[in-house]
Amino acid sequence: MDRSWRNCLRSRSIKIVLAIAITLISIACSNIFPPDPQITNESISKPRELTIWWEQGFNLEEDQALQTVVNNWQKQTGYKAKLSFFTNDELIPKVERAVEANQPPDLMMSSKGNQVLYPRLAWQDRLEDVSDLIKPIQADYSKKIIQAITYSNNHQRKRSYYGVPVHQTTIFIFYWQKLLASVGLKSSDIPQNWDDFWQFWQQAQVKLKKQNLDIYSLGFPLAGDKRADNTHYLFEQILEANNINLLNDRGELEIDRPKIRQGIIKCLNWYAQLYQQGYIPPNAVNWSNTDNNLNLLNRLVLMTPNPTLSIPATVRQDADTYYNQLGIAEFPYKPNGESMRYLLSVRQAVIFKNSLHKLLAKKFIRYFIQPQVTIDYLKATNGRGQPVRKSVWSDPFWQNSQDPYIATVTKILTKGQTRLSYEVKYPAYSQVLAENIWGQALTQVTAEQVKPEQAAKKAIARIKAIFAEWDQQ
């Protein structure tokens, strides 16, 4: 064997030995430094595609606004996203099924998720903790916004940030200025004390009927269907107006106290009388969440309470209708003369603990909650929802005193009295809302003509049972 051939063999032997050594070192290192399972999971399925389930807007502009955000994010980052819209009624049950099947989307946003879903999922340890997204910008949120996204995790025995605030809202009253003018009334005639306020609309209905206009004065939703969350939102505002506090600061139910029980009966009876006297449309017991909007926009009712600015957003492009025909009013003073305190709803996006692409979802959220991106998005939705960050409120769009709707909502949400609903601190109450216990009671005292005392008794019994069930978890 010549020298060159021996050198070749020697070289090949050295290479083989080195290869074996490198392999052994790699195996050892992999045992010492195991790969991050989160990163590994997100790199298994390439190309990575973020799955977003979002509630369909009341207006097309809302869906287009979010699609624009997603498109811009994809262009800037190179990542892919699959955005799907679902109606308010479809999204919650679809997500519940997906979570049970361990196939949740990466990210979702529902306008009623913060009321009927997120507190329960956080309690069950099924939502991703998003403290790393919130804490760096926490100072830009108000105390109530922070409280709204803080939920209890029963498995980990802690409270933490499980939602990312997208926008906030409360309940307003919308009405037709033009219909009032047709019977010699104007916006400045609307009283501010409780009883006179509601009688004003009733008297306007009487005058409209004298002109052969078959228009109901009060567009109050009464449906007991589980999907009709507008029903319980308004009823809880009426409870607040009457200072009926269902829970104390320790989370203990107060509904068995004679004063609270009697207050609930009083509120149910108030609804029943308005319905029986013909001021609320008979079919309001079947209304979905959009039907009060549609009844007002079609001039079938004179006024309706609604928990967003979706009604004026629908007619925003028609300046005459927006400014001269439609109107907005605040709730009157409470029956005892105190200023009204409004129920605050903070609409949130959440990431699921078992999402395939949690890191990617957080990347998208970080982009989405940038002040300018948020400003552009909320403006594009025609102002249906309002800002949650102080830096966004300062934009001239929300300081426009010439826009009656924006001026009213800005006043209430930045200067008025608001409070969060009970489910934020006490997740058992989210089931009360999910079952629409108050909507069922309202249907009973109106369409079914059940006595308010009986309807209240049934509702109270079910609420107590729900809390007892949660106490055992």
Short mmCIF file of C-alpha atoms in Angstrom, two decimals:
data_model
loop_
_atom_site.label_atom_id
_atom_site.label_comp_id
_atom_site.label_asym_id
_atom_site.label_seq_id
_atom_site.Cartn_x
_atom_site.Cartn_y
_atom_site.Cartn_z
CA MET A 1 0.00 0.00 0.00
CA ASP A 2 1.59 3.29 -1.02
CA ARG A 3 1.98 6.30 1.24
CA SER A 4 -0.73 8.39 -0.45
CA TRP A 5 -3.31 5.65 0.08
CA ARG A 6 -2.33 5.28 3.75
CA ASN A 7 -2.68 9.03 4.21
CA CYS A 8 -6.12 8.88 2.64
CA LEU A 9 -7.24 6.12 5.02
CA ARG A 10 -5.78 8.00 7.98
CA SER A 11 -7.69 11.15 6.94
CA ARG A 12 -10.96 9.25 6.55
CA SER A 13 -10.49 7.59 9.96
CA ILE A 14 -9.95 10.95 11.63
CA LYS A 15 -13.11 12.31 10.00
CA ILE A 16 -15.15 9.33 11.16
CA VAL A 17 -13.86 9.68 14.72
CA LEU A 18 -14.66 13.40 14.70
CA ALA A 19 -18.16 12.75 13.38
CA ILE A 20 -18.82 10.20 16.14
CA ALA A 21 -17.49 12.62 18.76
CA ILE A 22 -19.66 15.48 17.51
CA THR A 23 -22.71 13.22 17.52
CA LEU A 24 -22.06 12.10 21.10
CA ILE A 25 -21.54 15.71 22.23
CA SER A 26 -24.78 16.78 20.52
CA ILE A 27 -26.74 14.04 22.27
CA ALA A 28 -25.25 14.99 25.61
CA CYS A 29 -26.01 18.67 25.08
CA SER A 30 -29.56 17.94 24.06
CA ASN A 31 -30.05 16.20 27.41
CA ILE A 32 -28.49 19.09 29.32
CA PHE A 33 -30.33 21.84 27.37
CA PRO A 34 -33.69 20.40 26.25
CA PRO A 35 -35.46 22.47 23.56
CA ASP A 36 -38.13 24.95 24.61
CA PRO A 37 -41.37 23.01 23.95
CA GLN A 38 -43.20 26.27 23.24
CA ILE A 39 -40.80 27.22 20.47
CA THR A 40 -40.68 23.64 19.18
CA ASN A 41 -44.44 23.44 18.97
CA GLU A 42 -44.59 26.66 17.01
CA SER A 43 -41.98 25.50 14.52
CA ILE A 44 -43.45 22.08 13.81
CA SER A 45 -46.10 23.31 11.41
CA LYS A 46 -44.42 25.43 8.76
CA PRO A 47 -45.35 27.80 7.33
CA ARG A 48 -46.67 29.04 10.67
CA GLU A 49 -50.17 30.47 10.36
CA LEU A 50 -51.91 32.35 13.15
CA THR A 51 -55.55 31.37 13.60
CA ILE A 52 -57.80 34.27 14.65
CA TRP A 53 -61.50 33.96 15.46
CA TRP A 54 -63.18 37.34 15.75
CA GLU A 55 -66.73 38.44 16.28
CA GLN A 56 -68.40 39.73 13.13
CA GLY A 57 -69.12 43.43 13.31
CA PHE A 58 -72.56 44.99 13.18
CA ASN A 59 -71.35 46.96 10.17
CA LEU A 60 -69.13 45.82 7.30
CA GLU A 61 -66.62 48.56 8.15
CA GLU A 62 -65.76 46.81 11.42
CA ASP A 63 -64.72 43.59 9.67
CA GLN A 64 -62.78 45.53 7.04
CA ALA A 65 -60.96 47.46 9.78
CA LEU A 66 -59.63 44.30 11.40
CA GLN A 67 -58.80 42.71 8.06
CA THR A 68 -56.67 45.78 7.30
CA VAL A 69 -54.81 45.38 10.60
CA VAL A 70 -54.13 41.70 9.85
CA ASN A 71 -53.03 42.45 6.29
CA ASN A 72 -50.63 45.17 7.44
CA TRP A 73 -49.18 42.89 10.12
CA GLN A 74 -48.59 40.13 7.57
CA LYS A 75 -46.82 42.55 5.21
CA GLN A 76 -44.62 43.98 7.93
CA THR A 77 -43.64 40.68 9.57
CA GLY A 78 -43.89 38.06 6.85
CA TYR A 79 -46.06 35.87 9.07
CA LYS A 80 -49.36 34.42 7.90
CA ALA A 81 -52.73 34.67 9.59
CA LYS A 82 -56.09 33.07 8.93
CA LEU A 83 -58.81 35.46 10.08
CA SER A 84 -62.36 34.10 10.46
CA PHE A 85 -65.45 36.08 11.46
CA PHE A 86 -68.40 34.59 13.31
CA THR A 87 -71.64 36.14 14.47
CA ASN A 88 -72.15 36.99 18.12
CA ASP A 89 -74.40 33.95 18.49
CA GLU A 90 -72.01 31.55 16.72
CA LEU A 91 -68.66 32.43 18.25
CA ILE A 92 -69.09 31.57 21.94
CA PRO A 93 -70.48 28.01 21.44
CA LYS A 94 -67.94 27.37 18.67
CA VAL A 95 -65.07 28.32 20.95
CA GLU A 96 -66.48 26.24 23.80
CA ARG A 97 -66.57 23.17 21.54
CA ALA A 98 -63.05 23.85 20.27
CA VAL A 99 -61.67 24.21 23.80
CA GLU A 100 -63.28 20.95 24.91
CA ALA A 101 -61.81 19.21 21.86
CA ASN A 102 -58.39 20.72 22.67
CA GLN A 103 -58.37 22.46 19.29
CA PRO A 104 -58.81 26.14 20.17
CA PRO A 105 -57.83 28.97 17.85
CA ASP A 106 -54.69 30.89 18.69
CA LEU A 107 -56.57 34.10 19.40
CA MET A 108 -60.19 35.21 19.76
CA MET A 109 -62.24 38.31 20.51
CA SER A 110 -65.92 38.32 21.44
CA SER A 111 -67.91 41.33 22.60
CA LYS A 112 -69.56 39.26 25.31
CA GLY A 113 -66.65 36.95 26.09
CA ASN A 114 -65.63 39.11 29.04
CA GLN A 115 -69.11 38.55 30.53
CA VAL A 116 -69.98 34.93 29.83
CA LEU A 117 -66.80 33.06 28.84
CA TYR A 118 -63.39 34.45 29.83
CA PRO A 119 -63.91 34.41 33.63
CA ARG A 120 -64.83 30.72 33.44
CA LEU A 121 -61.94 29.75 31.13
CA ALA A 122 -59.45 31.64 33.28
CA TRP A 123 -60.85 29.89 36.37
CA GLN A 124 -60.30 26.54 34.62
CA ASP A 125 -56.69 27.44 33.66
CA ARG A 126 -57.51 27.43 29.94
CA LEU A 127 -56.32 30.93 29.08
CA GLU A 128 -52.75 32.08 28.56
CA ASP A 129 -51.41 34.54 31.11
CA VAL A 130 -50.64 37.74 29.17
CA SER A 131 -48.84 39.66 31.90
CA ASP A 132 -45.80 39.98 29.64
CA LEU A 133 -47.96 41.97 27.19
CA ILE A 134 -49.71 44.17 29.75
CA LYS A 135 -47.09 45.02 32.38
CA PRO A 136 -44.78 47.03 30.09
CA ILE A 137 -47.66 49.40 29.22
CA GLN A 138 -49.73 49.04 32.39
CA ALA A 139 -49.44 52.75 33.25
CA ASP A 140 -51.28 53.62 30.04
CA TYR A 141 -54.43 51.85 31.27
CA SER A 142 -56.85 53.09 33.90
CA LYS A 143 -57.35 51.16 37.12
CA LYS A 144 -60.73 49.82 35.94
CA ILE A 145 -59.31 48.56 32.64
CA ILE A 146 -56.63 46.64 34.55
CA GLN A 147 -59.25 45.24 36.92
CA ALA A 148 -61.39 44.15 33.96
CA ILE A 149 -58.67 41.89 32.53
CA THR A 150 -57.66 40.39 35.88
CA TYR A 151 -59.29 37.00 36.42
CA SER A 152 -59.04 34.24 39.00
CA ASN A 153 -57.27 30.98 38.11
CA ASN A 154 -58.59 28.29 40.44
CA HIS A 155 -55.99 25.70 39.39
CA GLN A 156 -53.03 27.97 40.07
CA ARG A 157 -54.70 29.78 42.97
CA LYS A 158 -53.87 33.21 41.64
CA ARG A 159 -55.33 36.27 39.93
CA SER A 160 -53.54 37.55 36.87
CA TYR A 161 -53.95 39.20 33.47
CA TYR A 162 -55.73 36.84 31.08
CA GLY A 163 -57.29 39.30 28.64
CA VAL A 164 -55.91 42.02 26.39
CA PRO A 165 -58.26 45.04 26.29
CA VAL A 166 -59.34 46.01 22.78
CA HIS A 167 -62.01 48.64 23.41
CA GLN A 168 -64.55 49.60 26.05
CA THR A 169 -68.16 50.68 26.10
CA THR A 170 -71.18 51.28 28.28
CA ILE A 171 -74.90 51.64 27.71
CA PHE A 172 -76.46 54.67 26.01
CA ILE A 173 -79.93 55.72 24.88
CA PHE A 174 -80.57 56.43 21.20
CA TYR A 175 -83.72 58.06 19.85
CA TRP A 176 -85.20 59.84 16.85
CA GLN A 177 -85.06 63.62 17.15
CA LYS A 178 -87.17 63.90 14.03
CA LEU A 179 -90.01 61.81 15.49
CA LEU A 180 -89.98 63.96 18.62
CA ALA A 181 -90.14 67.09 16.49
CA SER A 182 -93.18 65.70 14.64
CA VAL A 183 -95.15 65.87 17.92
CA GLY A 184 -93.78 69.22 19.02
CA LEU A 185 -90.98 67.94 21.26
CA LYS A 186 -87.21 68.46 21.17
CA SER A 187 -84.12 67.02 22.81
CA SER A 188 -83.88 69.80 25.36
CA ASP A 189 -87.33 68.80 26.65
CA ILE A 190 -86.08 65.41 27.87
CA PRO A 191 -86.25 65.46 31.71
CA GLN A 192 -83.33 64.36 33.85
CA ASN A 193 -85.12 62.89 36.86
CA TRP A 194 -86.02 59.20 36.77
CA ASP A 195 -89.83 59.06 36.65
CA ASP A 196 -90.28 62.07 34.38
CA PHE A 197 -87.65 60.75 31.99
CA TRP A 198 -89.54 57.54 31.25
CA GLN A 199 -92.94 59.25 31.21
CA PHE A 200 -91.61 61.63 28.56
CA TRP A 201 -91.19 58.76 26.08
CA GLN A 202 -94.56 57.27 26.98
CA GLN A 203 -96.30 60.59 26.38
CA ALA A 204 -94.48 60.94 23.05
CA GLN A 205 -95.86 57.54 21.98
CA VAL A 206 -99.41 58.67 22.76
CA LYS A 207 -98.91 61.75 20.58
CA LEU A 208 -97.40 59.69 17.75
CA LYS A 209 -100.37 57.32 17.77
CA LYS A 210 -102.71 60.28 17.40
CA GLN A 211 -100.91 60.90 14.12
CA ASN A 212 -101.58 57.27 13.14
CA LEU A 213 -97.94 56.34 13.64
CA ASP A 214 -97.69 52.84 15.09
CA ILE A 215 -94.43 53.39 16.98
CA TYR A 216 -93.56 52.03 20.40
CA SER A 217 -91.78 54.38 22.76
CA LEU A 218 -89.40 51.96 24.50
CA GLY A 219 -87.21 49.50 22.61
CA PHE A 220 -86.39 47.35 25.65
CA PRO A 221 -85.01 43.84 24.87
CA LEU A 222 -86.80 41.18 26.94
CA ALA A 223 -85.61 37.87 25.48
CA GLY A 224 -84.74 35.00 27.81
CA ASP A 225 -82.64 33.27 25.18
CA LYS A 226 -79.08 32.59 26.36
CA ARG A 227 -77.69 34.50 23.39
CA ALA A 228 -79.61 37.72 24.15
CA ASP A 229 -77.04 39.46 26.33
CA ASN A 230 -78.47 42.94 25.62
CA THR A 231 -81.39 41.90 27.84
CA HIS A 232 -79.36 41.31 30.97
CA TYR A 233 -77.08 44.29 30.27
CA LEU A 234 -80.04 46.70 30.42
CA PHE A 235 -81.64 44.96 33.39
CA GLU A 236 -78.40 45.15 35.36
CA GLN A 237 -78.25 48.88 34.58
CA ILE A 238 -81.79 49.22 35.96
CA LEU A 239 -80.69 47.32 39.09
CA GLU A 240 -77.76 49.71 39.41
CA ALA A 241 -80.09 52.70 39.04
CA ASN A 242 -82.05 51.40 42.01
CA ASN A 243 -78.88 50.68 44.02
CA ILE A 244 -79.58 46.94 44.11
CA ASN A 245 -76.21 45.33 44.89
CA LEU A 246 -76.35 41.58 44.41
CA LEU A 247 -72.96 40.82 45.97
CA ASN A 248 -70.94 42.45 48.70
CA ASP A 249 -67.21 43.19 48.60
CA ARG A 250 -66.43 39.72 49.98
CA GLY A 251 -68.23 38.04 47.07
CA GLU A 252 -71.15 36.95 49.21
CA LEU A 253 -74.61 36.92 47.66
CA GLU A 254 -76.96 39.53 49.08
CA ILE A 255 -80.05 38.42 47.16
CA ASP A 256 -81.65 36.79 50.19
CA ARG A 257 -81.69 40.05 52.10
CA PRO A 258 -85.29 41.40 52.19
CA LYS A 259 -84.21 44.81 50.84
CA ILE A 260 -82.38 43.31 47.84
CA ARG A 261 -85.09 40.74 47.10
CA GLN A 262 -87.75 43.47 47.20
CA GLY A 263 -85.61 45.66 44.95
CA ILE A 264 -85.39 42.90 42.32
CA ILE A 265 -89.18 42.44 42.48
CA LYS A 266 -89.66 46.19 42.07
CA CYS A 267 -87.49 46.29 38.94
CA LEU A 268 -89.27 43.28 37.40
CA ASN A 269 -92.62 44.88 38.15
CA TRP A 270 -91.50 48.13 36.51
CA TYR A 271 -90.74 46.25 33.30
CA ALA A 272 -94.00 44.30 33.50
CA GLN A 273 -96.09 47.45 33.78
CA LEU A 274 -94.39 49.13 30.83
CA TYR A 275 -94.96 46.01 28.73
CA GLN A 276 -98.56 45.51 29.76
CA GLN A 277 -99.35 49.16 29.15
CA GLY A 278 -98.18 48.79 25.56
CA TYR A 279 -95.01 50.88 25.58
CA ILE A 280 -92.66 47.98 24.71
CA PRO A 281 -93.15 46.00 21.46
CA PRO A 282 -94.75 42.58 22.14
CA ASN A 283 -92.10 40.81 20.05
CA ALA A 284 -89.28 42.24 22.22
CA VAL A 285 -89.43 38.93 24.13
CA ASN A 286 -87.92 37.32 21.03
CA TRP A 287 -85.31 39.93 20.14
CA SER A 288 -81.75 38.90 19.38
CA ASN A 289 -78.86 41.25 20.12
CA THR A 290 -79.32 43.20 16.88
CA ASP A 291 -83.09 43.53 16.92
CA ASN A 292 -83.24 46.62 19.09
CA ASN A 293 -80.86 48.29 16.60
CA LEU A 294 -83.00 47.24 13.66
CA ASN A 295 -86.26 48.29 15.29
CA LEU A 296 -84.89 51.75 15.98
CA LEU A 297 -83.25 52.17 12.58
CA ASN A 298 -86.54 51.12 10.92
CA ARG A 299 -88.42 53.60 13.10
CA LEU A 300 -90.53 50.96 14.81
CA VAL A 301 -89.49 52.28 18.23
CA LEU A 302 -88.84 55.84 19.35
CA MET A 303 -85.85 55.05 21.56
CA THR A 304 -83.70 52.12 22.62
CA PRO A 305 -80.82 51.60 25.05
CA ASN A 306 -77.75 49.99 23.47
CA PRO A 307 -74.32 49.06 24.84
CA THR A 308 -72.21 50.37 21.91
CA LEU A 309 -72.26 53.15 19.32
CA SER A 310 -73.26 50.66 16.61
CA ILE A 311 -76.51 52.53 15.88
CA PRO A 312 -74.97 55.91 14.99
CA ALA A 313 -72.08 54.10 13.32
CA THR A 314 -74.60 52.61 10.87
CA VAL A 315 -75.76 56.05 9.67
CA ARG A 316 -72.48 57.93 10.08
CA GLN A 317 -72.06 58.46 6.33
CA ASP A 318 -75.42 60.22 6.14
CA ALA A 319 -74.66 63.55 7.81
CA ASP A 320 -78.28 64.73 8.06
CA THR A 321 -79.42 61.50 9.74
CA TYR A 322 -76.35 61.36 11.96
CA TYR A 323 -76.52 64.93 13.25
CA ASN A 324 -80.13 66.07 12.80
CA GLN A 325 -82.43 63.07 12.89
CA LEU A 326 -80.87 60.56 15.28
CA GLY A 327 -79.93 61.51 18.86
CA ILE A 328 -78.16 60.22 21.95
CA ALA A 329 -79.07 60.71 25.60
CA GLU A 330 -77.53 59.78 28.89
CA PHE A 331 -79.52 57.87 31.46
CA PRO A 332 -81.39 60.10 33.92
CA TYR A 333 -80.49 60.55 37.56
CA LYS A 334 -81.20 57.58 39.77
CA PRO A 335 -84.63 57.45 41.47
CA ASN A 336 -82.99 58.75 44.67
CA GLY A 337 -81.54 61.74 42.80
CA GLU A 338 -77.92 60.51 42.63
CA SER A 339 -75.93 60.69 39.41
CA MET A 340 -76.10 57.51 37.36
CA ARG A 341 -73.24 55.04 37.61
CA TYR A 342 -72.77 53.15 34.35
CA LEU A 343 -71.89 49.50 33.85
CA LEU A 344 -68.56 49.28 32.07
CA SER A 345 -67.79 46.54 29.56
CA VAL A 346 -64.19 46.01 28.43
CA ARG A 347 -64.03 43.96 25.24
CA GLN A 348 -60.95 41.74 25.20
CA ALA A 349 -58.89 39.41 23.07
CA VAL A 350 -57.60 36.21 24.67
CA ILE A 351 -54.99 33.58 23.85
CA PHE A 352 -55.68 29.99 24.83
CA LYS A 353 -53.28 28.01 26.98
CA ASN A 354 -53.35 25.15 24.46
CA SER A 355 -53.05 27.35 21.38
CA LEU A 356 -50.55 26.03 18.84
CA HIS A 357 -48.99 29.42 18.17
CA LYS A 358 -49.04 31.35 21.42
CA LEU A 359 -45.82 33.25 20.70
CA LEU A 360 -47.11 34.27 17.30
CA ALA A 361 -50.41 35.35 18.84
CA LYS A 362 -48.50 37.56 21.25
CA LYS A 363 -46.51 39.06 18.40
CA PHE A 364 -49.77 40.01 16.69
CA ILE A 365 -51.26 41.45 19.87
CA ARG A 366 -48.16 43.57 20.48
CA TYR A 367 -48.60 45.01 17.02
CA PHE A 368 -52.37 45.48 17.38
CA ILE A 369 -52.25 47.40 20.66
CA GLN A 370 -49.75 49.97 19.44
CA PRO A 371 -51.48 53.36 19.90
CA GLN A 372 -51.50 54.38 16.24
CA VAL A 373 -52.64 50.97 15.03
CA THR A 374 -55.44 51.05 17.61
CA ILE A 375 -56.43 54.60 16.66
CA ASP A 376 -56.67 53.70 12.98
CA TYR A 377 -58.64 50.55 13.78
CA LEU A 378 -61.20 52.22 16.07
CA LYS A 379 -61.70 55.09 13.65
CA ALA A 380 -62.24 52.65 10.79
CA THR A 381 -65.02 50.95 12.79
CA ASN A 382 -66.82 54.33 12.85
CA GLY A 383 -66.20 54.63 16.56
CA ARG A 384 -68.39 51.73 17.65
CA GLY A 385 -65.99 50.92 20.50
CA GLN A 386 -63.97 53.35 22.57
CA PRO A 387 -60.27 53.46 23.55
CA VAL A 388 -58.81 51.61 26.51
CA ARG A 389 -55.43 53.36 26.57
CA LYS A 390 -54.93 56.91 27.83
CA SER A 391 -52.60 57.71 24.94
CA VAL A 392 -55.35 56.82 22.46
CA TRP A 393 -58.04 58.90 24.19
CA SER A 394 -55.93 61.99 23.52
CA ASP A 395 -56.38 61.64 19.76
CA PRO A 396 -58.48 64.51 18.29
CA PHE A 397 -61.12 62.04 17.08
CA TRP A 398 -62.31 61.48 20.68
CA GLN A 399 -62.00 65.15 21.60
CA ASN A 400 -64.47 66.31 18.95
CA SER A 401 -67.14 68.20 20.88
CA GLN A 402 -69.14 68.73 17.66
CA ASP A 403 -69.89 65.03 17.36
CA PRO A 404 -72.74 64.39 19.85
CA TYR A 405 -72.10 60.63 20.09
CA ILE A 406 -68.35 60.78 20.54
CA ALA A 407 -68.68 63.72 22.96
CA THR A 408 -71.24 61.85 25.08
CA VAL A 409 -69.30 58.61 25.29
CA THR A 410 -66.04 60.43 26.02
CA LYS A 411 -67.71 62.35 28.83
CA ILE A 412 -69.18 59.22 30.42
CA LEU A 413 -66.12 56.99 30.11
CA THR A 414 -63.48 59.55 31.09
CA LYS A 415 -65.34 61.75 33.58
CA GLY A 416 -68.45 59.88 34.66
CA GLN A 417 -69.04 57.19 37.26
CA THR A 418 -68.64 53.62 36.04
CA ARG A 419 -68.33 50.18 37.59
CA LEU A 420 -67.45 46.74 36.34
CA SER A 421 -69.93 43.91 36.40
CA TYR A 422 -69.71 41.24 39.11
CA GLU A 423 -68.19 38.47 36.99
CA VAL A 424 -64.78 40.18 36.88
CA LYS A 425 -64.13 39.49 40.56
CA TYR A 426 -66.62 36.67 41.05
CA PRO A 427 -66.48 34.28 38.06
CA ALA A 428 -69.55 32.32 39.16
CA TYR A 429 -71.60 35.31 38.06
CA SER A 430 -70.46 34.73 34.48
CA GLN A 431 -72.66 31.63 34.49
CA VAL A 432 -75.61 33.71 35.70
CA LEU A 433 -75.11 35.90 32.63
CA ALA A 434 -74.43 32.96 30.32
CA GLU A 435 -77.77 31.41 31.29
CA ASN A 436 -79.44 34.83 30.99
CA ILE A 437 -81.26 34.35 34.31
CA TRP A 438 -82.53 37.93 34.26
CA GLY A 439 -83.76 37.62 30.68
CA GLN A 440 -85.75 34.54 31.64
CA ALA A 441 -87.31 36.43 34.54
CA LEU A 442 -88.23 39.34 32.27
CA THR A 443 -89.87 37.04 29.73
CA GLN A 444 -91.87 35.47 32.54
CA VAL A 445 -93.24 38.74 33.96
CA THR A 446 -94.05 40.18 30.52
CA ALA A 447 -95.10 37.64 27.90
CA GLU A 448 -96.00 34.86 30.37
CA GLN A 449 -97.61 37.22 32.92
CA VAL A 450 -95.96 35.51 35.87
CA LYS A 451 -96.06 37.58 39.05
CA PRO A 452 -92.78 39.44 39.71
CA GLU A 453 -92.53 37.80 43.13
CA GLN A 454 -92.56 34.34 41.56
CA ALA A 455 -90.11 35.25 38.80
CA ALA A 456 -87.75 36.81 41.35
CA LYS A 457 -87.97 33.74 43.58
CA LYS A 458 -87.06 31.44 40.70
CA ALA A 459 -84.18 33.64 39.53
CA ILE A 460 -82.77 33.98 43.05
CA ALA A 461 -82.95 30.22 43.61
CA ARG A 462 -81.03 29.52 40.39
CA ILE A 463 -78.37 32.13 41.17
CA LYS A 464 -77.84 30.63 44.64
CA ALA A 465 -77.54 27.18 43.10
CA ILE A 466 -74.92 28.39 40.61
CA PHE A 467 -72.80 29.96 43.33
CA ALA A 468 -73.12 26.81 45.46
CA GLU A 469 -71.88 24.72 42.53
CA TRP A 470 -68.87 26.99 42.03
CA ASP A 471 -68.04 26.90 45.74
CA GLN A 472 -67.55 23.13 45.41
CA GLN A 473 -64.99 23.44 42.61
#
